[in-house]
Tab-separated table of C-alpha atoms in Angstrom:
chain	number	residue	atom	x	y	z
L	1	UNK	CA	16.998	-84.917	-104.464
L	2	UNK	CA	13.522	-85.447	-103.044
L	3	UNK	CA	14.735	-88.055	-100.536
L	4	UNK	CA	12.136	-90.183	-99.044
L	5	UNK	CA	8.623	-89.353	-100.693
L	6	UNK	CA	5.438	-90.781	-99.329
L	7	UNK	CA	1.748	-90.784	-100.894
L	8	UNK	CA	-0.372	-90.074	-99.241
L	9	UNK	CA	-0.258	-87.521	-96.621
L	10	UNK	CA	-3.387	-88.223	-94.249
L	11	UNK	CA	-5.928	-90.964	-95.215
L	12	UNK	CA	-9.337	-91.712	-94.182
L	13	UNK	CA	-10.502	-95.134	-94.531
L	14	UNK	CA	-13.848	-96.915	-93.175
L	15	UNK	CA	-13.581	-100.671	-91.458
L	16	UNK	CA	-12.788	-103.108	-94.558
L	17	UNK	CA	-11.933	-100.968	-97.398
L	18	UNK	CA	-8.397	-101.048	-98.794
L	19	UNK	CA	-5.607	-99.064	-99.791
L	20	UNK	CA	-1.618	-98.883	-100.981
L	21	UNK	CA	0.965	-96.528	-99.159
L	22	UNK	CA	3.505	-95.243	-101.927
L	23	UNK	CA	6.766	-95.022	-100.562
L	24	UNK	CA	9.539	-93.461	-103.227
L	25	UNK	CA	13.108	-93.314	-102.708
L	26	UNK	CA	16.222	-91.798	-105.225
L	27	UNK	CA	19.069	-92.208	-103.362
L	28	UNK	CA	19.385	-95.403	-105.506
L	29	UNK	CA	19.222	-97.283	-102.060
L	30	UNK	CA	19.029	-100.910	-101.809
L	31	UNK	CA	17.174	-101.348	-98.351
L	32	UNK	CA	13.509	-100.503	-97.814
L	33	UNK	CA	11.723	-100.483	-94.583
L	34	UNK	CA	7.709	-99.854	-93.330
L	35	UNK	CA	7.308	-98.689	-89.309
L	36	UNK	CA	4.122	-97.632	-87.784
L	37	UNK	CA	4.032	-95.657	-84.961
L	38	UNK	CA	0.861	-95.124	-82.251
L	39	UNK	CA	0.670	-92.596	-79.522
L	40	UNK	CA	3.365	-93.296	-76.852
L	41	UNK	CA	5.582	-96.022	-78.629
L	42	UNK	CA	8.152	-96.630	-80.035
L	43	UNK	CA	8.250	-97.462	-84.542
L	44	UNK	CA	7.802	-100.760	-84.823
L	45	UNK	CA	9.204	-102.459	-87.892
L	46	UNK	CA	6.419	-103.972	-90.269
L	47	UNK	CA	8.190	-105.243	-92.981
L	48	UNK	CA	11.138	-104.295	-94.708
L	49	UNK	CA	12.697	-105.515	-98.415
L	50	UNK	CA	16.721	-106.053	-99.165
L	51	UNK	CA	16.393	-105.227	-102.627
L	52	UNK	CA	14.173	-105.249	-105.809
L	53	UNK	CA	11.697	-108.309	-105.318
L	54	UNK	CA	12.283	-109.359	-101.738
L	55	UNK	CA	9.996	-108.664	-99.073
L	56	UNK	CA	11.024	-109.823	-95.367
L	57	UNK	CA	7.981	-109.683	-92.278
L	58	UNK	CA	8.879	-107.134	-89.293
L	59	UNK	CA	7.585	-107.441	-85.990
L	60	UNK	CA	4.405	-106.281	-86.760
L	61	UNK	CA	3.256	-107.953	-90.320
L	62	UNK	CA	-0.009	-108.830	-89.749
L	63	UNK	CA	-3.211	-107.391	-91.832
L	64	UNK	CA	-0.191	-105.522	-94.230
L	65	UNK	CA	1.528	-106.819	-97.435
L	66	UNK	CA	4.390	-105.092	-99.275
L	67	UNK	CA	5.801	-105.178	-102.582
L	68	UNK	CA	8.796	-104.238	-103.623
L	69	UNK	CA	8.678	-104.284	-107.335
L	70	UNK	CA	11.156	-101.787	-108.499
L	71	UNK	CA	14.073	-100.660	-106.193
L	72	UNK	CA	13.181	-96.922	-106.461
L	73	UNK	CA	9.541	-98.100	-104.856
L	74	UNK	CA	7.788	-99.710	-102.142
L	75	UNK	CA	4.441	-99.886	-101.340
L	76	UNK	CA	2.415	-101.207	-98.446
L	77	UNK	CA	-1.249	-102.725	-98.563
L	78	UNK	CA	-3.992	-102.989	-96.237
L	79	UNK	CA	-6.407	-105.950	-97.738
L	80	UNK	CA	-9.257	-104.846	-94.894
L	81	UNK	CA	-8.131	-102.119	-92.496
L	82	UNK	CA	-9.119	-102.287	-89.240
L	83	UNK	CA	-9.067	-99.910	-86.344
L	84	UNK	CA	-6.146	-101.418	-85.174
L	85	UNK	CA	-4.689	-99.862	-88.012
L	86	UNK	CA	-5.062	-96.343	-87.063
L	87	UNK	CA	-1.379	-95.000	-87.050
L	88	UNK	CA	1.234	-92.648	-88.461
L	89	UNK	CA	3.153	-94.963	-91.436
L	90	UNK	CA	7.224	-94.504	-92.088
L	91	UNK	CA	8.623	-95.042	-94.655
L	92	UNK	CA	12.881	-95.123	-94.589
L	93	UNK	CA	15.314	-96.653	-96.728
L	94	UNK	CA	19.038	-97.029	-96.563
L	95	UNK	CA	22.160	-97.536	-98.824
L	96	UNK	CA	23.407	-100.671	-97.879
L	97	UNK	CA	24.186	-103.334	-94.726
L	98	UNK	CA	27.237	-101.640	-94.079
L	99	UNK	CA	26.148	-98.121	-94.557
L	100	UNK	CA	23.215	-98.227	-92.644
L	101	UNK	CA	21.919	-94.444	-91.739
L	102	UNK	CA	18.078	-94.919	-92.217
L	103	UNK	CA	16.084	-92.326	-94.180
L	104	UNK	CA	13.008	-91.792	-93.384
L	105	UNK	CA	9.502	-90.262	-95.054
L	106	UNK	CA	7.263	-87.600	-93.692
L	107	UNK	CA	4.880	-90.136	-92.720
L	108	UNK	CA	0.996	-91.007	-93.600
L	109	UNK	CA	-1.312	-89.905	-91.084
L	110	UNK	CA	-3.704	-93.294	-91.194
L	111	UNK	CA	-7.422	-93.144	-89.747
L	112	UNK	CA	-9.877	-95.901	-89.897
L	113	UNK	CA	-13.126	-95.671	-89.048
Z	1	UNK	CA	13.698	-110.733	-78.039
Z	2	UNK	CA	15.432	-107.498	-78.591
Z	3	UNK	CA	13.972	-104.343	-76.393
Z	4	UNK	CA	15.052	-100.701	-76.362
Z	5	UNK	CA	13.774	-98.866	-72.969
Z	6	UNK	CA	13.830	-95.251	-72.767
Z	7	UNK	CA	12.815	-94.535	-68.793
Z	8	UNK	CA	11.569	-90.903	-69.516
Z	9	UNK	CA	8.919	-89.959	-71.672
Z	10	UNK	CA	9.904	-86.253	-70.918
Z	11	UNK	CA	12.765	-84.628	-70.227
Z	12	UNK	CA	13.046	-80.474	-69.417
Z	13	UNK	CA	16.508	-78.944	-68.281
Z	14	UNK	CA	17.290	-75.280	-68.456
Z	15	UNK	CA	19.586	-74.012	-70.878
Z	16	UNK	CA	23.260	-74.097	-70.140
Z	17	UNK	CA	22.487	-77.225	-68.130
Z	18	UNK	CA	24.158	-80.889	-68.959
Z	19	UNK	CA	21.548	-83.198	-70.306
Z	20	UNK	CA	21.323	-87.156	-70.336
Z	21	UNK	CA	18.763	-89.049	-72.081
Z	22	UNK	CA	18.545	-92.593	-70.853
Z	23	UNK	CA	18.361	-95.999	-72.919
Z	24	UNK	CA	19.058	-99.199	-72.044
Z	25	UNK	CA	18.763	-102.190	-74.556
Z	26	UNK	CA	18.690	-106.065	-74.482
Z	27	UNK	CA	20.103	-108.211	-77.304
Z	28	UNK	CA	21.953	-111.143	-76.522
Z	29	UNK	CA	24.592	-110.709	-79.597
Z	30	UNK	CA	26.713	-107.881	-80.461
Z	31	UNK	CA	24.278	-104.786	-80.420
Z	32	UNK	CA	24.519	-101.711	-82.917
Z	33	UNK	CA	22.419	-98.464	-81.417
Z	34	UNK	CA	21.527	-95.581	-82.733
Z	35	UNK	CA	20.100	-92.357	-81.734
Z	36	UNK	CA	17.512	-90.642	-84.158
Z	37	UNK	CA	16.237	-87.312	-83.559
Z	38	UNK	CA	12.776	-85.722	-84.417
Z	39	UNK	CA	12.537	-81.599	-84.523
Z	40	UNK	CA	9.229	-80.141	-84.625
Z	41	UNK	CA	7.879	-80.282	-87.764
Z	42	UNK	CA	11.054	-81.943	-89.505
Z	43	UNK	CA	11.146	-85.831	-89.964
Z	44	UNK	CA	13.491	-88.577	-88.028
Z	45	UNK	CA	16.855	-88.313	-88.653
Z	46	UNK	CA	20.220	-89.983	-87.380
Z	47	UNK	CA	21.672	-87.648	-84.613
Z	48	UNK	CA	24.764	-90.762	-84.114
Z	49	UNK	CA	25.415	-94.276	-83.966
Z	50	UNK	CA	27.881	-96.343	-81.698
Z	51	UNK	CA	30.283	-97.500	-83.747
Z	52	UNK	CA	31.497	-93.969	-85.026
Z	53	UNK	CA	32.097	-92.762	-81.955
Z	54	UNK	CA	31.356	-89.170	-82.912
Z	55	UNK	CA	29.767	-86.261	-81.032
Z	56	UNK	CA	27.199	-84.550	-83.109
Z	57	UNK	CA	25.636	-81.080	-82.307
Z	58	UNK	CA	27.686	-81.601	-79.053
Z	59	UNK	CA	25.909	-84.591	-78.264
Z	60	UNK	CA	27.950	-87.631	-77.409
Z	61	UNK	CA	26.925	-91.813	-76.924
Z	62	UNK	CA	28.663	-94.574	-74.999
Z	63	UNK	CA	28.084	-98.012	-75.354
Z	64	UNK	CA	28.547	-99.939	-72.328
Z	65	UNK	CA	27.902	-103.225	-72.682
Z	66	UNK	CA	28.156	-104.129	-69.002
Z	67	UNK	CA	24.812	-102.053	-67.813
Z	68	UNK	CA	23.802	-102.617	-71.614
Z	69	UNK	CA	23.622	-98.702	-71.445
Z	70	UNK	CA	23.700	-96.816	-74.581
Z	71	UNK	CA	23.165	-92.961	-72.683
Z	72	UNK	CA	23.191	-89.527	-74.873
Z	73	UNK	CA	24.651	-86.501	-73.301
Z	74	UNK	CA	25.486	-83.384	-73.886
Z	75	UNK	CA	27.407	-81.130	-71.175
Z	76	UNK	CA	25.447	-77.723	-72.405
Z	77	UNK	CA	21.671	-77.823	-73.246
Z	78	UNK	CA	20.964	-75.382	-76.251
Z	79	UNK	CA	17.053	-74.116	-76.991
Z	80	UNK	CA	17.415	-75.996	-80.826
Z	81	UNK	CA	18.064	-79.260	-78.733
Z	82	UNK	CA	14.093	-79.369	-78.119
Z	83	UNK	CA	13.241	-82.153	-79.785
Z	84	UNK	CA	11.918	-85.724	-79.658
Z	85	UNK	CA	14.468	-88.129	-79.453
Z	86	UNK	CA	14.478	-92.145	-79.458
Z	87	UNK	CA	17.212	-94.684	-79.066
Z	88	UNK	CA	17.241	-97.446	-81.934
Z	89	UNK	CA	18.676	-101.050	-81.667
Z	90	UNK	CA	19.622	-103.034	-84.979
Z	91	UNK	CA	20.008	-106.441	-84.467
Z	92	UNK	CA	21.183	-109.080	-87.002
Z	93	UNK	CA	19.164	-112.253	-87.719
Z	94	UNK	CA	22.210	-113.306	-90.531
Z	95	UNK	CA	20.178	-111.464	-92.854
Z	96	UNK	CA	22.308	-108.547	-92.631
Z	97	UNK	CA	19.295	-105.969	-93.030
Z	98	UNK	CA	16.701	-106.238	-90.225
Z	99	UNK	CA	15.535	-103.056	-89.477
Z	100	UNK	CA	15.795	-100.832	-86.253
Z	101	UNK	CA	14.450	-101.767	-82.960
Z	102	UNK	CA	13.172	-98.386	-81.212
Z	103	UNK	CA	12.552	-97.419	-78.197
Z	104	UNK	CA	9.677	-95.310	-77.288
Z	105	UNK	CA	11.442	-92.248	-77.145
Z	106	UNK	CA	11.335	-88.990	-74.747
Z	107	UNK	CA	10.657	-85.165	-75.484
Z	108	UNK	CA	13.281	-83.128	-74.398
Z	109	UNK	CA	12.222	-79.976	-73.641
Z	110	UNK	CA	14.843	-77.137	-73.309
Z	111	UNK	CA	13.372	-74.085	-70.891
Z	112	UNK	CA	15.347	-70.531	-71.476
């Protein structure tokens, strides 16, 4: 059991280019969740998906979409990064509503230039 | 809006000493909090959650919705117990799923 997977590990990125975060899950769980964290806070939620085809905006959605395509995967875009963007990307997932532990990735180390 | 505060950014006891990590939320329905727990090097993982009312690794949580308090302690600080740790609100929206309000954690540091 690999868990949470995330691809990939540390990405460099110049103003306006694009990209897609992998994240992978096989705990066959049906919730799905993207948090970005910067220096002294807190993760904050960016979106998050209920199951296979649903997407749902965080608190911080903004300059991201998501996809959520097949339950084992869900993947996170950035259409025209900005600096902004520079952060450290979660993944997590969890079973269900009512067994909620969240799971979470090793993270994507995000830089743009 | 929901908030999760977390007063200290860092924390350092001696070892053998009680600890208590502060968080305090706001959510005006019924709250569900967490605490998640970072070692070095190892990714976030649930240390315990309210409504199980467990002590884990000697750590325990009460809620008290009065001072809307959700405070982790532990009565014997242990070297392992260096670690980051945050407190973590979920709040429903009737979607059943939204994900975990956090707060912005403190570094507890655990001297010999």
């Amino acid at each position: 059991n690999a868990g949470v997977t995330q691809t990939p590990k540390f990405r460099v990125l110049k103003t306006g280019q694009s990209m897609t975060l992998l994240c992978a899950q096989d705990m066959n769980h049906e919730y799905m969740y993207w948090y970005r964290q910067d220096p002294g806070m807190g993760l904050r939620l960016i979106h998050y998906s209920v199951g296979e085809g649903t997407t749902a905006k965080g608190e911080v959605p903004d300059g991201y979409n998501v996809s959520r395509l097949k339950k084992q995967n869900f993947l996170l875009g950035l259409e025209s990064a900005a600096p902004s963007q520079t952060s450290v990307y979660f993944c997590a997932s969890s079973y269900s509503s009512r067994y909620y532990e969240q799971y979470f990735g090793p993270g994507t180390r995000l830089t743009v230039t | 809006a929901q908030r999760v505060t977390q007063p200290e950014k860092l924390l350092s006891v001696f070892k053998g000493a009680p600890v208590e990590l502060k968080c305090n939320y706001s959510y005006s329905g019924s709250p569900e909090l967490f605490w998640y727990v970072q070692y070095s090097r190892q990714r976030l993982q649930l240390l315990l959650r309210h409504i199980s009312r467990e002590s884990i690794k000697g750590f325990t949580a009460d809620l008290n919705k009065g001072e809307t308090s959700f405070h982790l302690k532990k009565p014997f600080a242990q070297e392992e117990d260096s670690a980051m740790y945050y407190c973590a609100l979920r709040g429903y929206s009737g979607g059943g799923a939204d994900g975990l309000t956090f707060g912005k954690g403190t570094h507890l540091i655990i001297q010999p």
